[in-house]
mmCIF file of C-alpha atoms and ligand atoms in Angstrom:
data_model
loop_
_atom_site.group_PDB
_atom_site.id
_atom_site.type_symbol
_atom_site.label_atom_id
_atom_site.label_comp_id
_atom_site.label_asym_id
_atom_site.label_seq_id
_atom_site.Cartn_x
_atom_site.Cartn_y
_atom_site.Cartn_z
ATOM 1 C CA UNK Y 1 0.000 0.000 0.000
ATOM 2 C CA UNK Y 2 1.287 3.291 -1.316
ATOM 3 C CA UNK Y 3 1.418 5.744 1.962
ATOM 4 C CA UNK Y 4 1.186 9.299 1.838
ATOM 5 C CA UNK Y 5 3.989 11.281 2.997
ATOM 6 C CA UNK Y 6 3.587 12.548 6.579
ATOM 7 C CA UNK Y 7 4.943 16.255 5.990
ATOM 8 C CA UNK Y 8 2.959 16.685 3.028
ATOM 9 C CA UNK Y 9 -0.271 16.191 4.697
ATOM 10 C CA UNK Y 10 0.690 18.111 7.337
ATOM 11 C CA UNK Y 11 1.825 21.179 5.276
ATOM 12 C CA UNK Y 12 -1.244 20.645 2.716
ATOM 13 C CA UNK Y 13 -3.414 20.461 5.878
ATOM 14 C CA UNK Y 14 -2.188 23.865 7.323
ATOM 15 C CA UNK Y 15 -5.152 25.655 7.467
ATOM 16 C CA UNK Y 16 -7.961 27.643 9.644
ATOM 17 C CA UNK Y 17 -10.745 24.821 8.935
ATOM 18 C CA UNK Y 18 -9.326 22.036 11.073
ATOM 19 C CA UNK Y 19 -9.647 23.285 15.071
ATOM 20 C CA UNK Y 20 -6.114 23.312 16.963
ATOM 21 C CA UNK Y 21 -5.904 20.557 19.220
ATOM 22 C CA UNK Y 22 -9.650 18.844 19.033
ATOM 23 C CA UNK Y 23 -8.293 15.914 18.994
ATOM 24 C CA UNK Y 24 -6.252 15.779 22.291
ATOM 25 C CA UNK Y 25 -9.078 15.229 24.738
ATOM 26 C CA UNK Y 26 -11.828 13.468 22.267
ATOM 27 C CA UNK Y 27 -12.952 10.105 23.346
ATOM 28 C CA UNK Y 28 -10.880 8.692 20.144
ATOM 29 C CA UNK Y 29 -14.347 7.557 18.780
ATOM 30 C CA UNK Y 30 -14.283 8.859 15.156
ATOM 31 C CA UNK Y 31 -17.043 7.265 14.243
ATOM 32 C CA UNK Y 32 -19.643 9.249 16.241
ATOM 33 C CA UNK Y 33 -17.545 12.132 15.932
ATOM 34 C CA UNK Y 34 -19.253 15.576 15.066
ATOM 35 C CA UNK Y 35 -15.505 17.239 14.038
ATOM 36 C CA UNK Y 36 -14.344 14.504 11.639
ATOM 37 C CA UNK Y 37 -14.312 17.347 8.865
ATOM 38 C CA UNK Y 38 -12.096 19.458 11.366
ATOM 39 C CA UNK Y 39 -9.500 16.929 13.133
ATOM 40 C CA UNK Y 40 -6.109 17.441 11.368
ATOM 41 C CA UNK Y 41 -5.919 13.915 12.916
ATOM 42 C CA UNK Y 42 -8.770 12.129 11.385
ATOM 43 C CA UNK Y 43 -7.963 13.825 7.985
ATOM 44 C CA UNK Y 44 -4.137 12.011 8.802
ATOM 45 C CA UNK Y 45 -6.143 8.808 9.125
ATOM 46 C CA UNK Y 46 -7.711 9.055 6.636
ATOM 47 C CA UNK Y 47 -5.188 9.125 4.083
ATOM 48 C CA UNK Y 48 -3.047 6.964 5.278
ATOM 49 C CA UNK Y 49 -5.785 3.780 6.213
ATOM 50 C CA UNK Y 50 -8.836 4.507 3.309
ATOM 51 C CA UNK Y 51 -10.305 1.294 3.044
ATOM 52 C CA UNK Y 52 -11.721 -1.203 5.356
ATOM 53 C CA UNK Y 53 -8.930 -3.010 4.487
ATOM 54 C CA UNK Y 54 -5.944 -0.864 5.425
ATOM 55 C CA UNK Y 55 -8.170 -0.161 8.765
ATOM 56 C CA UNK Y 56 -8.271 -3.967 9.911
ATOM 57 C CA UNK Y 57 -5.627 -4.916 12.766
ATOM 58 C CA UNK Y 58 -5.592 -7.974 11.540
ATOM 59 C CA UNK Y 59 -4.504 -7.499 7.762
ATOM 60 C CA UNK Y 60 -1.003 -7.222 6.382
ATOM 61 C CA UNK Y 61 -1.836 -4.010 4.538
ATOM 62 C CA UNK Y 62 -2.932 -1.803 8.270
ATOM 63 C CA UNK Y 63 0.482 -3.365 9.777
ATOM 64 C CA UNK Y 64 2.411 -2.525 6.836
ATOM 65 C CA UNK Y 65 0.765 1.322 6.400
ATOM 66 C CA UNK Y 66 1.776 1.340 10.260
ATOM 67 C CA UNK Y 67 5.142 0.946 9.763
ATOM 68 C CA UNK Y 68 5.842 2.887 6.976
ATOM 69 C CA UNK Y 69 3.905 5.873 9.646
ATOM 70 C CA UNK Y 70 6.355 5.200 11.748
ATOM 71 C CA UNK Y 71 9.703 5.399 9.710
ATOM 72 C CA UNK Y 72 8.251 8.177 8.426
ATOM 73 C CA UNK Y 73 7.595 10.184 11.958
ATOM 74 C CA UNK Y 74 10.865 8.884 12.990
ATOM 75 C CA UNK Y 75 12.685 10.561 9.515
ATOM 76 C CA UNK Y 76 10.293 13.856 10.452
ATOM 77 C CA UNK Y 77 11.129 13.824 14.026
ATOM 78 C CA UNK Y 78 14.712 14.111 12.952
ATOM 79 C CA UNK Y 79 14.170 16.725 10.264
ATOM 80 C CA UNK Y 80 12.623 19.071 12.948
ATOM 81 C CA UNK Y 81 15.507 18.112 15.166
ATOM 82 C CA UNK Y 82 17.563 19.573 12.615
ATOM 83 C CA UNK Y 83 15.266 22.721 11.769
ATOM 84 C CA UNK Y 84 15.245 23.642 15.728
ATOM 85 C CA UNK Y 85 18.695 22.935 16.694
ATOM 86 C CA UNK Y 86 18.219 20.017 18.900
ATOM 87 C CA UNK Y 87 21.017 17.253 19.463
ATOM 88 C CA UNK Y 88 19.207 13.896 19.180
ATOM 89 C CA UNK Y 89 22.097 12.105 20.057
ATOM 90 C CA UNK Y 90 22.708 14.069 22.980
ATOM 91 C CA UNK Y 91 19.204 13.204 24.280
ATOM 92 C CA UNK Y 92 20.481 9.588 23.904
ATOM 93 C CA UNK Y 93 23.400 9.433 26.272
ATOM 94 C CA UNK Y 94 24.022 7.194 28.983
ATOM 95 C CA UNK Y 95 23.150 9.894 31.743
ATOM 96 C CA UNK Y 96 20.093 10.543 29.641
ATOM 97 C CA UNK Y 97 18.960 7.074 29.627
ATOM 98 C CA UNK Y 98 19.256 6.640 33.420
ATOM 99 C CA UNK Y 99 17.877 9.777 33.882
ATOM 100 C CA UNK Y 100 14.546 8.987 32.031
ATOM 101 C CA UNK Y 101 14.695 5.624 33.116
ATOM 102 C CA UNK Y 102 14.608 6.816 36.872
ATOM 103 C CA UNK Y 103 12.008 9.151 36.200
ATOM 104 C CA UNK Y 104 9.903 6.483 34.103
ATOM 105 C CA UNK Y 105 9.829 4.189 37.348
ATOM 106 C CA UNK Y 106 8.870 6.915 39.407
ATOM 107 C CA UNK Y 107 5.664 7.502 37.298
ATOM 108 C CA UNK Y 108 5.070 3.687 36.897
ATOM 109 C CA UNK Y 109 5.397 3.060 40.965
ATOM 110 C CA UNK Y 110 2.945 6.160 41.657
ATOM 111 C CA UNK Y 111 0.605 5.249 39.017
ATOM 112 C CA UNK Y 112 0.665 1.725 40.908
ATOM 113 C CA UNK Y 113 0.293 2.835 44.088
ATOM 114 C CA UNK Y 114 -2.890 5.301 42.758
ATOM 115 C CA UNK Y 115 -5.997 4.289 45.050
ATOM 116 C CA UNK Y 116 -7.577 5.924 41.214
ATOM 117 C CA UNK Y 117 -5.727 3.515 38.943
ATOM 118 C CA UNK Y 118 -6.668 0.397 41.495
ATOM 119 C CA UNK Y 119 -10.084 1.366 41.219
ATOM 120 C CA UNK Y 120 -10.780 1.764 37.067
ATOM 121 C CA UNK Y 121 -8.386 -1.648 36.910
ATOM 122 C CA UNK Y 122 -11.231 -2.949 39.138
ATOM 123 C CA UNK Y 123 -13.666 -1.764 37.147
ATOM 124 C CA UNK Y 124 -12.342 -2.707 33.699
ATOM 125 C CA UNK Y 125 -12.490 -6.324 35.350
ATOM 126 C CA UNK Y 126 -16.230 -5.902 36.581
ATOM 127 C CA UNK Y 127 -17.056 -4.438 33.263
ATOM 128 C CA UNK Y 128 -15.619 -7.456 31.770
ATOM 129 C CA UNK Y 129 -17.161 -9.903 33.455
ATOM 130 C CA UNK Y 130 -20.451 -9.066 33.507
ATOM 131 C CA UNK Y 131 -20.091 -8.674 29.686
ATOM 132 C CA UNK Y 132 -18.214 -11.754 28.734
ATOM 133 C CA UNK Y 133 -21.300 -14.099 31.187
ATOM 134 C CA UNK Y 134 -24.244 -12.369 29.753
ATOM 135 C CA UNK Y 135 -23.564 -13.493 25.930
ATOM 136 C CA UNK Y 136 -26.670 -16.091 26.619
ATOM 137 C CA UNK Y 137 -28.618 -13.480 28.036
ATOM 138 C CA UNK Y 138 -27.914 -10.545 25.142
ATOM 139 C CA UNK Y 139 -29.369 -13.953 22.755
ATOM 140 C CA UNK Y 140 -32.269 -14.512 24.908
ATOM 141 C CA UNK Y 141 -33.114 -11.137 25.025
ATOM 142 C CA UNK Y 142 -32.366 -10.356 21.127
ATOM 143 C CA UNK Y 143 -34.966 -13.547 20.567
ATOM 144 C CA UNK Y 144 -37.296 -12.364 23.017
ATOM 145 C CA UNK Y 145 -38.042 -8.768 21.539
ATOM 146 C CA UNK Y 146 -38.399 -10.678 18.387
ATOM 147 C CA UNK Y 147 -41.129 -12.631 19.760
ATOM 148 C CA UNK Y 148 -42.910 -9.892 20.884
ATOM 149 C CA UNK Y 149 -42.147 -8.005 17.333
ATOM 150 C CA UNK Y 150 -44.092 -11.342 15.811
ATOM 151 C CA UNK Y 151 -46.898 -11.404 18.349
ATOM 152 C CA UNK Y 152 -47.562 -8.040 16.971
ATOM 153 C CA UNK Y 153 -46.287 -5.476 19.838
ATOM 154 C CA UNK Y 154 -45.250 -2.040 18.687
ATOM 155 C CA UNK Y 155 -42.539 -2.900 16.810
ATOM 156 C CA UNK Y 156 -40.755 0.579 16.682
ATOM 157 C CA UNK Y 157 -40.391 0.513 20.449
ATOM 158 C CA UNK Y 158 -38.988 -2.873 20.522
ATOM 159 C CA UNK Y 159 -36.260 -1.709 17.913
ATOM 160 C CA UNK Y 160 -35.516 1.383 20.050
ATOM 161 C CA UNK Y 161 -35.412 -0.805 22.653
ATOM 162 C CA UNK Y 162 -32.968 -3.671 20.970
ATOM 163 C CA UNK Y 163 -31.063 -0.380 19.592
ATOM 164 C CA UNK Y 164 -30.723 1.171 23.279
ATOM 165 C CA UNK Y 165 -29.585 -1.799 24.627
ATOM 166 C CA UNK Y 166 -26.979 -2.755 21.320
ATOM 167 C CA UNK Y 167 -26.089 0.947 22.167
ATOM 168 C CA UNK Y 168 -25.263 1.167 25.659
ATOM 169 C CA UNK Y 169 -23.409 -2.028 25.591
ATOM 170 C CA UNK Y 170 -21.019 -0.637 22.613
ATOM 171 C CA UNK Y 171 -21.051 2.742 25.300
ATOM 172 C CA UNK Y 172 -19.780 0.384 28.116
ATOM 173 C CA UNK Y 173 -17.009 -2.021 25.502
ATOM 174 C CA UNK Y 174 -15.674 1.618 23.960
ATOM 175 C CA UNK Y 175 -14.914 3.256 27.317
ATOM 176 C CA UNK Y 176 -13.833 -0.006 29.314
ATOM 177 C CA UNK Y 177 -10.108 0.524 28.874
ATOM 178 C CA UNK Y 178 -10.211 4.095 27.945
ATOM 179 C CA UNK Y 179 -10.947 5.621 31.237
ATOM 180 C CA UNK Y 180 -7.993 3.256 33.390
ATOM 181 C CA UNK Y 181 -5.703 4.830 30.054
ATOM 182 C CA UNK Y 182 -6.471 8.702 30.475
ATOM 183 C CA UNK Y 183 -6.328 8.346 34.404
ATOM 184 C CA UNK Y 184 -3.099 7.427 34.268
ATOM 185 C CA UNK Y 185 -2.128 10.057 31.772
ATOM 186 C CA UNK Y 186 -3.960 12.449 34.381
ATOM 187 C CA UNK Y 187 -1.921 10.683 37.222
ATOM 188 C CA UNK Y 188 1.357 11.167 35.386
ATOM 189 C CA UNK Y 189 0.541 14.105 33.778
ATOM 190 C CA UNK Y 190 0.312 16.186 37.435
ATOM 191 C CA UNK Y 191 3.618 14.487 38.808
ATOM 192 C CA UNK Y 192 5.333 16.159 35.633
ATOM 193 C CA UNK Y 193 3.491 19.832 35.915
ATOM 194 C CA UNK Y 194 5.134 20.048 39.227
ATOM 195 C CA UNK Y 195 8.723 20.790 37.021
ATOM 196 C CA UNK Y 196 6.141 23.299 34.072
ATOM 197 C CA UNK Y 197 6.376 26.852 34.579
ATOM 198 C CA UNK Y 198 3.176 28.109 36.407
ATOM 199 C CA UNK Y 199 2.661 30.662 34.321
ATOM 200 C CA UNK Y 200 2.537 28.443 31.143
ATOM 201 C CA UNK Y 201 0.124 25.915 32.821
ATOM 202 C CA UNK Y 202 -2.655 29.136 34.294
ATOM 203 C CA UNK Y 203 -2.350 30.072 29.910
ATOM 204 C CA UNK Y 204 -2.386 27.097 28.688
ATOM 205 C CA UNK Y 205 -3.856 24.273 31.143
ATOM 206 C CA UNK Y 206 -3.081 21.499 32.433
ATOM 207 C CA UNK Y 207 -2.386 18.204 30.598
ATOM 208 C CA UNK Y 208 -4.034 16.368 33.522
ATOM 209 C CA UNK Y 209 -6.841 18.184 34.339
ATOM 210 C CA UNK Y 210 -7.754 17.919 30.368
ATOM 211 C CA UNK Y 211 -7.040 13.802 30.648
ATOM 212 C CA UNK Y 212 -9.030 13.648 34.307
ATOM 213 C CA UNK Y 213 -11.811 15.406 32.317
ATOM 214 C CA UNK Y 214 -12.004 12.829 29.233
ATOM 215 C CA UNK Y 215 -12.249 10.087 32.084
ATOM 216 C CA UNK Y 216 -14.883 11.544 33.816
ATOM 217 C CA UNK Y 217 -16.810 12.284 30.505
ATOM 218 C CA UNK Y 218 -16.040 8.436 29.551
ATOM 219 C CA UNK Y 219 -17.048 7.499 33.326
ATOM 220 C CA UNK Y 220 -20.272 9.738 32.866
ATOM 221 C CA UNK Y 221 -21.477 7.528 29.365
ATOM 222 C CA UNK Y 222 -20.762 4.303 31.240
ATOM 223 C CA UNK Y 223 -22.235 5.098 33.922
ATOM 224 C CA UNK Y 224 -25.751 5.740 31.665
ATOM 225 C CA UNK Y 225 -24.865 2.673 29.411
ATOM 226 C CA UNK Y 226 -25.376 0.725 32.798
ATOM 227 C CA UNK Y 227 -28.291 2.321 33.679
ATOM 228 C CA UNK Y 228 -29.925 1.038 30.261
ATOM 229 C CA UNK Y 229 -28.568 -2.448 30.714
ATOM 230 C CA UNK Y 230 -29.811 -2.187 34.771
ATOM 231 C CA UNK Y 231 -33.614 -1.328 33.112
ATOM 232 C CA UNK Y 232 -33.087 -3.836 30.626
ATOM 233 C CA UNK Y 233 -31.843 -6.908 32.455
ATOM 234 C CA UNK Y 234 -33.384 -6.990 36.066
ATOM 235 C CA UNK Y 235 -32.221 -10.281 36.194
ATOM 236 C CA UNK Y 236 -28.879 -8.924 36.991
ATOM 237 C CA UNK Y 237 -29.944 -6.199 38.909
ATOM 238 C CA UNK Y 238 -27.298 -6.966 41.525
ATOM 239 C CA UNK Y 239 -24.379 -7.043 39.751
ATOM 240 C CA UNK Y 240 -25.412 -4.294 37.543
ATOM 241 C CA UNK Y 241 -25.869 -2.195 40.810
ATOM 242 C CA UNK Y 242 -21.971 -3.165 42.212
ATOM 243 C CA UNK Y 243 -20.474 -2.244 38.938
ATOM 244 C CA UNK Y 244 -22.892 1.391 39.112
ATOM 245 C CA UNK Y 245 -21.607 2.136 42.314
ATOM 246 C CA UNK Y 246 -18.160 1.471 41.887
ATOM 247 C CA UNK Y 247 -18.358 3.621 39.025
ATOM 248 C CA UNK Y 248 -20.343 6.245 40.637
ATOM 249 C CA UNK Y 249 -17.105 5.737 43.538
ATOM 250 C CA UNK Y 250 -14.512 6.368 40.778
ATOM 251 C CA UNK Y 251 -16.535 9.039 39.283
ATOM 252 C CA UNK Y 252 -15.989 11.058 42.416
ATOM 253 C CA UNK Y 253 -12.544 9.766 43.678
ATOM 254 C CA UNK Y 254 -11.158 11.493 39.886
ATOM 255 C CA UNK Y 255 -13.180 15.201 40.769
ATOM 256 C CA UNK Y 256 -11.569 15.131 44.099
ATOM 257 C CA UNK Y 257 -7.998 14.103 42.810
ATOM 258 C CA UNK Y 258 -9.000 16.720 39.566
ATOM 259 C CA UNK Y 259 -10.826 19.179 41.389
ATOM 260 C CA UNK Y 260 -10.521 21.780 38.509
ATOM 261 C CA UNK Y 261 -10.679 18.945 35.282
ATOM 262 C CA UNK Y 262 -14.677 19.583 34.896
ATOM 263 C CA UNK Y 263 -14.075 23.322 34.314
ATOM 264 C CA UNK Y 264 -10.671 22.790 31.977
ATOM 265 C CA UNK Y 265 -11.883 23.589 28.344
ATOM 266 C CA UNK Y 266 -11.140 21.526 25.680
ATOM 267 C CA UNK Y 267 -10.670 23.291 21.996
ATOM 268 C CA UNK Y 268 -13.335 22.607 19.526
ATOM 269 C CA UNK Y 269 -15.390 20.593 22.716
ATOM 270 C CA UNK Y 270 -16.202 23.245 24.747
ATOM 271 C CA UNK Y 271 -15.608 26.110 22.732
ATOM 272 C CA UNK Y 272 -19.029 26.166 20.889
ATOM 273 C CA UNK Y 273 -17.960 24.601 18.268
ATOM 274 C CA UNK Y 274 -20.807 22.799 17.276
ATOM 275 C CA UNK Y 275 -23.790 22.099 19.368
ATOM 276 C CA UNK Y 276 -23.260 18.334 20.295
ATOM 277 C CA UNK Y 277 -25.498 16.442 21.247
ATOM 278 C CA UNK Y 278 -24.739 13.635 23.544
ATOM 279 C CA UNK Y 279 -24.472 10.410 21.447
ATOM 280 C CA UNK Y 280 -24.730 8.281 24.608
ATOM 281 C CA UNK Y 281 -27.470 7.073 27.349
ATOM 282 C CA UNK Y 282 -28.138 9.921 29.873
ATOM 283 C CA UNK Y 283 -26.658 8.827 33.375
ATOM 284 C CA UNK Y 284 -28.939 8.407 36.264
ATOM 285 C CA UNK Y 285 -29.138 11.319 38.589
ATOM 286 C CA UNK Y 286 -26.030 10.040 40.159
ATOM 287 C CA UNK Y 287 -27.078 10.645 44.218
ATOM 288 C CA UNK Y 288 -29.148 7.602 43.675
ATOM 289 C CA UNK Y 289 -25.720 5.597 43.265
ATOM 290 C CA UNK Y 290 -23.958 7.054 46.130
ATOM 291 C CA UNK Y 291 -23.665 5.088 49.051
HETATM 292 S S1 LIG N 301 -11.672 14.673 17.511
HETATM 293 FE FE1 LIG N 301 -13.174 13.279 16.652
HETATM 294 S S2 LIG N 301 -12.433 12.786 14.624
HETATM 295 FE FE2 LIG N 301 -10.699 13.631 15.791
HETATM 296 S S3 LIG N 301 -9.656 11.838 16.655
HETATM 297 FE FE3 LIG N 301 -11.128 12.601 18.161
HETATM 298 S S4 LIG N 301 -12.988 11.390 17.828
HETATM 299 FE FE4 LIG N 301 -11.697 11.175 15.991
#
């Protein structure tokens, strides 16, 4: 597969219609994306994996495209090396090497010992297993609203219905991972501000505060994907209400760790944009979750 060149895009790309930035606190999911026409990023996608083919993780061709990304960025990370004056080399001494490897197990023992990161790992796993034992259940209930479409019941609402239900499940799958990933960028992300100029951060924000505020937007969804699957499978009301309050536990464990990620403002997301409507269930009034 023939692959674009990186700068070229970038340069040909260099314009007012795409909005700075959009990309670095979306929830990644480009296909329910309203700023697809406006992400510098998806447009990058987009010419370098066009087909269904190039996009599958398990073809030769998305592997191969991958690669040739990555030479590429590699050959363009040392071109702007060049252009700015840096010394890669020098970034790759011995004292370097320690030095970032030091500083890498710092972040990995503190991201360890995060009560925040134990609790979305526990959640991924709860998430997991009440998906993976319900695959019966999802047929009997897919076979059930198609009894009722043949006996004649209002057949629109049992398609919102199957719909709501494909939905919030897709909601729950998307976001599973996601929010344990962008809490740790959050919980890395504030060890390194302590070493950012102040000044910079108050202009600019912080890193973590914008990641903290993806997770709790991802940890808001979920938590109204369960609320469809608790309404439409009392039969594992229990479970359904563990994994809601864990959540709901999380939830407020991140604003108090991230006290100001709510308010930071992400370009293109909370800028007015576009008027966006939520593409996900609505969450429960959540004081009905707390303990
Ligand atoms: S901003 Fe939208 S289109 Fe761009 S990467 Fe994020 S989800 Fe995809």
């Amino acid at each position: 597969m023939a692959v674009p060149n990186l700068r070229s895009i970038l340069e040909e790309n260099d314009d007012d219609s795409y909005i700075e930035g959009v990309h670095n606190y979306c929830n990644r999911w480009c296909e329910r994306c309203p700023f697809t026409e406006r992400c510098l990023n998806f447009a990058i996608s987009s010419e370098i994996f066009p087909d269904a083919e190039s996009q599958d993780i398990q073809s030769r061709a998305f592997w191969d495209g991958l690669y040739r990304v990555f030479a590429q960025t590699l050959e363009l990370v040392r071109e702007m090396a060049v252009e700015q004056g840096v010394d890669l080399e020098a970034l790759d001494s011995p004292q370097e090497r320690a030095a970032y490897d030091r500083h890498k197990a710092l972040l990995d023992a503190a991201v360890e010992e995060s009560p925040l990161h134990q609790a979305a790992q526990a959640y991924t796993a709860l998430a997991a297993g009440w998906l993976d034992s319900s695959q019966e259940l999802f047929q009997a209930k897919g076979e059930e609203l198609t009894r009722l479409a043949l006996a004649g019941l209002d057949e629109e609402r049992l398609e919102a219905k199957a719909i709501s239900l494909t939905d919030a499940v897709e909601v729950i799958r998307w976001y599973q991972l996601f929010i344990g990933v962008k809490l740790i960028r959050a919980i890395t992300g504030a060890i390194d501000e302590a070493e950012d100029d102040p000044e910079m951060l108050a202009e600019f924000g912080r890193d973590s505060d914008g990641s903290a505020k993806i997770a709790l937007i991802a940890i808001d969804h979920s938590i109204g994907a369960w609320g469809v699957l608790l309404a439409g499978f009392p039969e594992r009301e229990t479970e359904t209400l563990t994994i809601l309050a864990h959540l709901d536990r999380l939830r407020r464990a991140a604003e108090r760790e991230f006290p100001n990620a709510r308010a930071f403002v992400r370009a293109g997301w909370d800028t007015g944009e576009v008027t966006v409507q939520p593409p996900h269930p609505t969450p429960p009034h959540s004081d009905s979750l707390s303990e």
